[in-house]
Amino acid sequence: MSLPHAILTALLEKPSSGLELTRRFDKSIGFFWSATHQQIYRELGKLEAEGHIRALPSDQPARGQKKNYEVLPAGRAELARWTATAQDPKPMRDPLPVRLRAAAVVGTAGIEEDLRRHLELHERQLARYREIEERDFRPGQDGPEDRLRHLVLRAGIDLETFWTRWLRQALAEFPEVPGQDPA
């Protein structure tokens, strides 16, 4: 996935300013694809220069006013092209499993506490996703767009469920692992 495509998606859902996009990223797309405020503004400039988006006209002077952007036909076509293009899955890159593997060699000092911290973080994220599901996907909301958005949220729920289950399992096995002092 790329940031420009995430921005095009968000703008097609709702024309927005850069600040609004940043806030929306923190509450939705950002769960899967994060971006800083600066990255979003930089990409908005590139997308505008490429003719994929435009700033909506404003009744007020532009100086100091936030710009709201909308997707142009070329941007919609680019997003459709990208959506239809096959992509291979990306391998998971998380340092925690590698750290556990290293702990088997150099010792487990400090890792159990971090496993508990990770479990707490994943439990919180899982609770957040379930709140979003309850709030935004009530029975009867079963249009094609709703089903696809819910499917994306379900992926997040399933991923957090995996991590919480795996971390509990790791912590249950932990007392059986001899702690070694690093040499």
PDB file of C-alpha atoms in Angstrom:
ATOM      1  CA  MET A   1       0.000   0.000   0.000  1.00  0.00           C
ATOM      2  CA  SER A   2       1.146   3.506  -0.496  1.00  0.00           C
ATOM      3  CA  LEU A   3       0.324   6.721   1.235  1.00  0.00           C
ATOM      4  CA  PRO A   4      -0.976   8.456  -1.912  1.00  0.00           C
ATOM      5  CA  HIS A   5      -3.529   5.673  -2.392  1.00  0.00           C
ATOM      6  CA  ALA A   6      -4.596   5.840   1.249  1.00  0.00           C
ATOM      7  CA  ILE A   7      -5.099   9.608   0.870  1.00  0.00           C
ATOM      8  CA  LEU A   8      -7.080   9.197  -2.356  1.00  0.00           C
ATOM      9  CA  THR A   9      -9.293   6.640  -0.609  1.00  0.00           C
ATOM     10  CA  ALA A  10      -9.911   8.940   2.350  1.00  0.00           C
ATOM     11  CA  LEU A  11     -10.661  11.925   0.098  1.00  0.00           C
ATOM     12  CA  LEU A  12     -13.103   9.912  -2.013  1.00  0.00           C
ATOM     13  CA  GLU A  13     -14.910   8.968   1.182  1.00  0.00           C
ATOM     14  CA  LYS A  14     -15.050  12.632   2.213  1.00  0.00           C
ATOM     15  CA  PRO A  15     -13.324  15.754   0.831  1.00  0.00           C
ATOM     16  CA  SER A  16     -11.117  17.056   3.648  1.00  0.00           C
ATOM     17  CA  SER A  17      -8.333  19.371   4.674  1.00  0.00           C
ATOM     18  CA  GLY A  18      -4.877  18.079   5.530  1.00  0.00           C
ATOM     19  CA  LEU A  19      -5.601  18.449   9.237  1.00  0.00           C
ATOM     20  CA  GLU A  20      -8.887  16.546   8.915  1.00  0.00           C
ATOM     21  CA  LEU A  21      -7.076  13.805   6.982  1.00  0.00           C
ATOM     22  CA  THR A  22      -4.493  13.517   9.753  1.00  0.00           C
ATOM     23  CA  ARG A  23      -7.252  13.149  12.353  1.00  0.00           C
ATOM     24  CA  ARG A  24      -9.116  10.602  10.231  1.00  0.00           C
ATOM     25  CA  PHE A  25      -5.907   8.608   9.690  1.00  0.00           C
ATOM     26  CA  ASP A  26      -5.521   8.387  13.455  1.00  0.00           C
ATOM     27  CA  LYS A  27      -8.998   6.869  13.723  1.00  0.00           C
ATOM     28  CA  SER A  28      -9.206   4.526  10.724  1.00  0.00           C
ATOM     29  CA  ILE A  29      -6.643   4.039   7.975  1.00  0.00           C
ATOM     30  CA  GLY A  30      -3.879   4.782  10.465  1.00  0.00           C
ATOM     31  CA  PHE A  31      -4.580   1.481  12.200  1.00  0.00           C
ATOM     32  CA  PHE A  32      -3.169  -0.173   9.073  1.00  0.00           C
ATOM     33  CA  TRP A  33      -1.083   2.533   7.429  1.00  0.00           C
ATOM     34  CA  SER A  34       0.296   5.320   9.581  1.00  0.00           C
ATOM     35  CA  ALA A  35       1.500   8.703   8.385  1.00  0.00           C
ATOM     36  CA  THR A  36       2.677  11.868  10.048  1.00  0.00           C
ATOM     37  CA  HIS A  37       1.082  15.267   9.537  1.00  0.00           C
ATOM     38  CA  GLN A  38       4.096  16.305   7.417  1.00  0.00           C
ATOM     39  CA  GLN A  39       3.923  13.178   5.237  1.00  0.00           C
ATOM     40  CA  ILE A  40       0.228  13.770   4.523  1.00  0.00           C
ATOM     41  CA  TYR A  41       0.802  17.421   3.550  1.00  0.00           C
ATOM     42  CA  ARG A  42       3.770  16.478   1.354  1.00  0.00           C
ATOM     43  CA  GLU A  43       1.664  13.843  -0.451  1.00  0.00           C
ATOM     44  CA  LEU A  44      -1.259  16.267  -0.860  1.00  0.00           C
ATOM     45  CA  GLY A  45       1.114  18.619  -2.688  1.00  0.00           C
ATOM     46  CA  LYS A  46       2.353  15.817  -4.954  1.00  0.00           C
ATOM     47  CA  LEU A  47      -1.163  14.554  -5.677  1.00  0.00           C
ATOM     48  CA  GLU A  48      -2.272  18.085  -6.540  1.00  0.00           C
ATOM     49  CA  ALA A  49       0.762  18.607  -8.825  1.00  0.00           C
ATOM     50  CA  GLU A  50      -0.010  15.288 -10.587  1.00  0.00           C
ATOM     51  CA  GLY A  51      -3.597  16.377 -11.218  1.00  0.00           C
ATOM     52  CA  HIS A  52      -5.106  13.681  -8.968  1.00  0.00           C
ATOM     53  CA  ILE A  53      -6.697  16.096  -6.496  1.00  0.00           C
ATOM     54  CA  ARG A  54      -7.539  19.767  -6.302  1.00  0.00           C
ATOM     55  CA  ALA A  55      -8.153  22.264  -3.546  1.00  0.00           C
ATOM     56  CA  LEU A  56     -11.806  23.213  -3.430  1.00  0.00           C
ATOM     57  CA  PRO A  57     -12.532  26.873  -4.087  1.00  0.00           C
ATOM     58  CA  SER A  58     -13.070  28.925  -0.946  1.00  0.00           C
ATOM     59  CA  ASP A  59     -15.278  31.974  -0.371  1.00  0.00           C
ATOM     60  CA  GLN A  60     -12.612  33.452   1.875  1.00  0.00           C
ATOM     61  CA  PRO A  61      -9.052  34.583   1.097  1.00  0.00           C
ATOM     62  CA  ALA A  62      -6.676  31.603   0.838  1.00  0.00           C
ATOM     63  CA  ARG A  63      -4.017  33.023   3.160  1.00  0.00           C
ATOM     64  CA  GLY A  64      -4.281  31.312   6.540  1.00  0.00           C
ATOM     65  CA  GLN A  65      -7.355  29.296   5.515  1.00  0.00           C
ATOM     66  CA  LYS A  66      -7.307  25.536   5.454  1.00  0.00           C
ATOM     67  CA  LYS A  67      -7.635  23.957   2.028  1.00  0.00           C
ATOM     68  CA  ASN A  68     -10.207  21.258   1.468  1.00  0.00           C
ATOM     69  CA  TYR A  69      -9.265  18.755  -1.219  1.00  0.00           C
ATOM     70  CA  GLU A  70     -11.313  16.575  -3.519  1.00  0.00           C
ATOM     71  CA  VAL A  71     -10.309  13.767  -5.885  1.00  0.00           C
ATOM     72  CA  LEU A  72     -10.327  14.488  -9.609  1.00  0.00           C
ATOM     73  CA  PRO A  73     -11.150  11.882 -12.295  1.00  0.00           C
ATOM     74  CA  ALA A  74      -7.424  11.173 -12.818  1.00  0.00           C
ATOM     75  CA  GLY A  75      -7.066  10.418  -9.093  1.00  0.00           C
ATOM     76  CA  ARG A  76     -10.077   8.086  -9.134  1.00  0.00           C
ATOM     77  CA  ALA A  77      -8.608   6.323 -12.194  1.00  0.00           C
ATOM     78  CA  GLU A  78      -5.241   5.927 -10.449  1.00  0.00           C
ATOM     79  CA  LEU A  79      -6.900   4.491  -7.350  1.00  0.00           C
ATOM     80  CA  ALA A  80      -8.955   2.083  -9.490  1.00  0.00           C
ATOM     81  CA  ARG A  81      -5.780   1.016 -11.360  1.00  0.00           C
ATOM     82  CA  TRP A  82      -3.933   0.424  -8.098  1.00  0.00           C
ATOM     83  CA  THR A  83      -6.867  -1.457  -6.551  1.00  0.00           C
ATOM     84  CA  ALA A  84      -7.039  -3.810  -9.550  1.00  0.00           C
ATOM     85  CA  THR A  85      -3.275  -4.502  -9.550  1.00  0.00           C
ATOM     86  CA  ALA A  86      -2.198  -7.789  -7.965  1.00  0.00           C
ATOM     87  CA  GLN A  87       0.174  -7.521  -5.008  1.00  0.00           C
ATOM     88  CA  ASP A  88       1.924 -10.245  -3.062  1.00  0.00           C
ATOM     89  CA  PRO A  89       1.460 -10.370   0.716  1.00  0.00           C
ATOM     90  CA  LYS A  90       4.181  -8.670   2.696  1.00  0.00           C
ATOM     91  CA  PRO A  91       6.061 -10.670   5.316  1.00  0.00           C
ATOM     92  CA  MET A  92       5.468  -9.663   8.909  1.00  0.00           C
ATOM     93  CA  ARG A  93       8.264  -7.522  10.319  1.00  0.00           C
ATOM     94  CA  ASP A  94       7.866  -7.288  14.068  1.00  0.00           C
ATOM     95  CA  PRO A  95      10.893  -7.250  16.357  1.00  0.00           C
ATOM     96  CA  LEU A  96       9.166  -9.033  19.267  1.00  0.00           C
ATOM     97  CA  PRO A  97       9.390 -12.595  17.881  1.00  0.00           C
ATOM     98  CA  VAL A  98      13.030 -11.961  16.942  1.00  0.00           C
ATOM     99  CA  ARG A  99      13.700 -10.686  20.469  1.00  0.00           C
ATOM    100  CA  LEU A 100      12.180 -13.870  21.907  1.00  0.00           C
ATOM    101  CA  ARG A 101      14.398 -15.960  19.652  1.00  0.00           C
ATOM    102  CA  ALA A 102      17.411 -13.938  20.824  1.00  0.00           C
ATOM    103  CA  ALA A 103      16.344 -14.366  24.468  1.00  0.00           C
ATOM    104  CA  ALA A 104      16.682 -18.129  24.005  1.00  0.00           C
ATOM    105  CA  VAL A 105      20.374 -17.518  23.331  1.00  0.00           C
ATOM    106  CA  VAL A 106      21.346 -14.568  25.525  1.00  0.00           C
ATOM    107  CA  GLY A 107      18.840 -14.714  28.355  1.00  0.00           C
ATOM    108  CA  THR A 108      15.357 -13.525  29.155  1.00  0.00           C
ATOM    109  CA  ALA A 109      16.090 -10.510  31.355  1.00  0.00           C
ATOM    110  CA  GLY A 110      13.443  -7.826  30.833  1.00  0.00           C
ATOM    111  CA  ILE A 111      11.473  -9.606  28.152  1.00  0.00           C
ATOM    112  CA  GLU A 112       8.636 -10.935  30.320  1.00  0.00           C
ATOM    113  CA  GLU A 113       7.763  -7.417  31.433  1.00  0.00           C
ATOM    114  CA  ASP A 114       7.730  -6.253  27.822  1.00  0.00           C
ATOM    115  CA  LEU A 115       5.497  -9.184  26.823  1.00  0.00           C
ATOM    116  CA  ARG A 116       3.004  -8.021  29.454  1.00  0.00           C
ATOM    117  CA  ARG A 117       3.224  -4.456  28.142  1.00  0.00           C
ATOM    118  CA  HIS A 118       2.610  -5.649  24.583  1.00  0.00           C
ATOM    119  CA  LEU A 119      -0.355  -7.709  25.756  1.00  0.00           C
ATOM    120  CA  GLU A 120      -1.875  -4.654  27.418  1.00  0.00           C
ATOM    121  CA  LEU A 121      -1.375  -2.542  24.276  1.00  0.00           C
ATOM    122  CA  HIS A 122      -2.950  -5.185  22.020  1.00  0.00           C
ATOM    123  CA  GLU A 123      -5.865  -5.676  24.431  1.00  0.00           C
ATOM    124  CA  ARG A 124      -6.523  -1.923  24.338  1.00  0.00           C
ATOM    125  CA  GLN A 125      -6.409  -1.844  20.542  1.00  0.00           C
ATOM    126  CA  LEU A 126      -8.741  -4.846  20.351  1.00  0.00           C
ATOM    127  CA  ALA A 127     -11.198  -3.089  22.677  1.00  0.00           C
ATOM    128  CA  ARG A 128     -10.991   0.045  20.491  1.00  0.00           C
ATOM    129  CA  TYR A 129     -11.750  -1.962  17.350  1.00  0.00           C
ATOM    130  CA  ARG A 130     -14.693  -3.697  19.020  1.00  0.00           C
ATOM    131  CA  GLU A 131     -16.094  -0.315  20.109  1.00  0.00           C
ATOM    132  CA  ILE A 132     -15.822   0.925  16.526  1.00  0.00           C
ATOM    133  CA  GLU A 133     -17.547  -2.222  15.294  1.00  0.00           C
ATOM    134  CA  GLU A 134     -20.407  -1.818  17.750  1.00  0.00           C
ATOM    135  CA  ARG A 135     -20.797   1.887  16.975  1.00  0.00           C
ATOM    136  CA  ASP A 136     -20.361   1.851  13.178  1.00  0.00           C
ATOM    137  CA  PHE A 137     -21.623  -1.559  12.036  1.00  0.00           C
ATOM    138  CA  ARG A 138     -25.064  -2.102  13.450  1.00  0.00           C
ATOM    139  CA  PRO A 139     -27.400  -4.788  12.121  1.00  0.00           C
ATOM    140  CA  GLY A 140     -29.032  -3.737   8.871  1.00  0.00           C
ATOM    141  CA  GLN A 141     -25.959  -1.892   7.608  1.00  0.00           C
ATOM    142  CA  ASP A 142     -25.137  -4.381   4.919  1.00  0.00           C
ATOM    143  CA  GLY A 143     -24.608  -2.370   1.749  1.00  0.00           C
ATOM    144  CA  PRO A 144     -21.570  -3.407  -0.323  1.00  0.00           C
ATOM    145  CA  GLU A 145     -19.475  -0.461   0.931  1.00  0.00           C
ATOM    146  CA  ASP A 146     -20.406  -1.190   4.555  1.00  0.00           C
ATOM    147  CA  ARG A 147     -19.496  -4.865   4.157  1.00  0.00           C
ATOM    148  CA  LEU A 148     -16.072  -4.017   2.722  1.00  0.00           C
ATOM    149  CA  ARG A 149     -15.337  -1.466   5.467  1.00  0.00           C
ATOM    150  CA  HIS A 150     -16.465  -3.969   8.085  1.00  0.00           C
ATOM    151  CA  LEU A 151     -14.236  -6.608   6.504  1.00  0.00           C
ATOM    152  CA  VAL A 152     -11.240  -4.297   6.944  1.00  0.00           C
ATOM    153  CA  LEU A 153     -12.174  -3.699  10.580  1.00  0.00           C
ATOM    154  CA  ARG A 154     -12.598  -7.455  11.089  1.00  0.00           C
ATOM    155  CA  ALA A 155      -9.032  -7.921   9.830  1.00  0.00           C
ATOM    156  CA  GLY A 156      -7.862  -5.582  12.579  1.00  0.00           C
ATOM    157  CA  ILE A 157      -9.957  -7.406  15.177  1.00  0.00           C
ATOM    158  CA  ASP A 158      -8.627 -10.770  14.031  1.00  0.00           C
ATOM    159  CA  LEU A 159      -5.041  -9.528  14.049  1.00  0.00           C
ATOM    160  CA  GLU A 160      -5.346  -8.112  17.568  1.00  0.00           C
ATOM    161  CA  THR A 161      -7.074 -11.331  18.678  1.00  0.00           C
ATOM    162  CA  PHE A 162      -4.110 -13.290  17.302  1.00  0.00           C
ATOM    163  CA  TRP A 163      -1.598 -11.090  19.137  1.00  0.00           C
ATOM    164  CA  THR A 164      -3.442 -11.228  22.481  1.00  0.00           C
ATOM    165  CA  ARG A 165      -3.798 -15.013  22.237  1.00  0.00           C
ATOM    166  CA  TRP A 166      -0.159 -15.458  21.201  1.00  0.00           C
ATOM    167  CA  LEU A 167       1.135 -13.162  23.967  1.00  0.00           C
ATOM    168  CA  ARG A 168      -0.912 -14.990  26.622  1.00  0.00           C
ATOM    169  CA  GLN A 169       0.510 -18.254  25.345  1.00  0.00           C
ATOM    170  CA  ALA A 170       4.054 -16.842  25.437  1.00  0.00           C
ATOM    171  CA  LEU A 171       3.566 -15.614  28.997  1.00  0.00           C
ATOM    172  CA  ALA A 172       2.163 -18.993  30.057  1.00  0.00           C
ATOM    173  CA  GLU A 173       5.268 -20.716  28.681  1.00  0.00           C
ATOM    174  CA  PHE A 174       7.637 -18.125  30.096  1.00  0.00           C
ATOM    175  CA  PRO A 175       8.054 -19.527  33.617  1.00  0.00           C
ATOM    176  CA  GLU A 176       9.348 -22.750  32.045  1.00  0.00           C
ATOM    177  CA  VAL A 177      12.096 -20.935  30.141  1.00  0.00           C
ATOM    178  CA  PRO A 178      15.296 -20.695  32.168  1.00  0.00           C
ATOM    179  CA  GLY A 179      16.523 -17.112  32.493  1.00  0.00           C
ATOM    180  CA  GLN A 180      20.153 -16.687  31.594  1.00  0.00           C
ATOM    181  CA  ASP A 181      22.324 -13.784  32.530  1.00  0.00           C
ATOM    182  CA  PRO A 182      23.904 -12.157  29.531  1.00  0.00           C
ATOM    183  CA  ALA A 183      27.618 -12.818  29.435  1.00  0.00           C
TER     184      ALA A 183
END
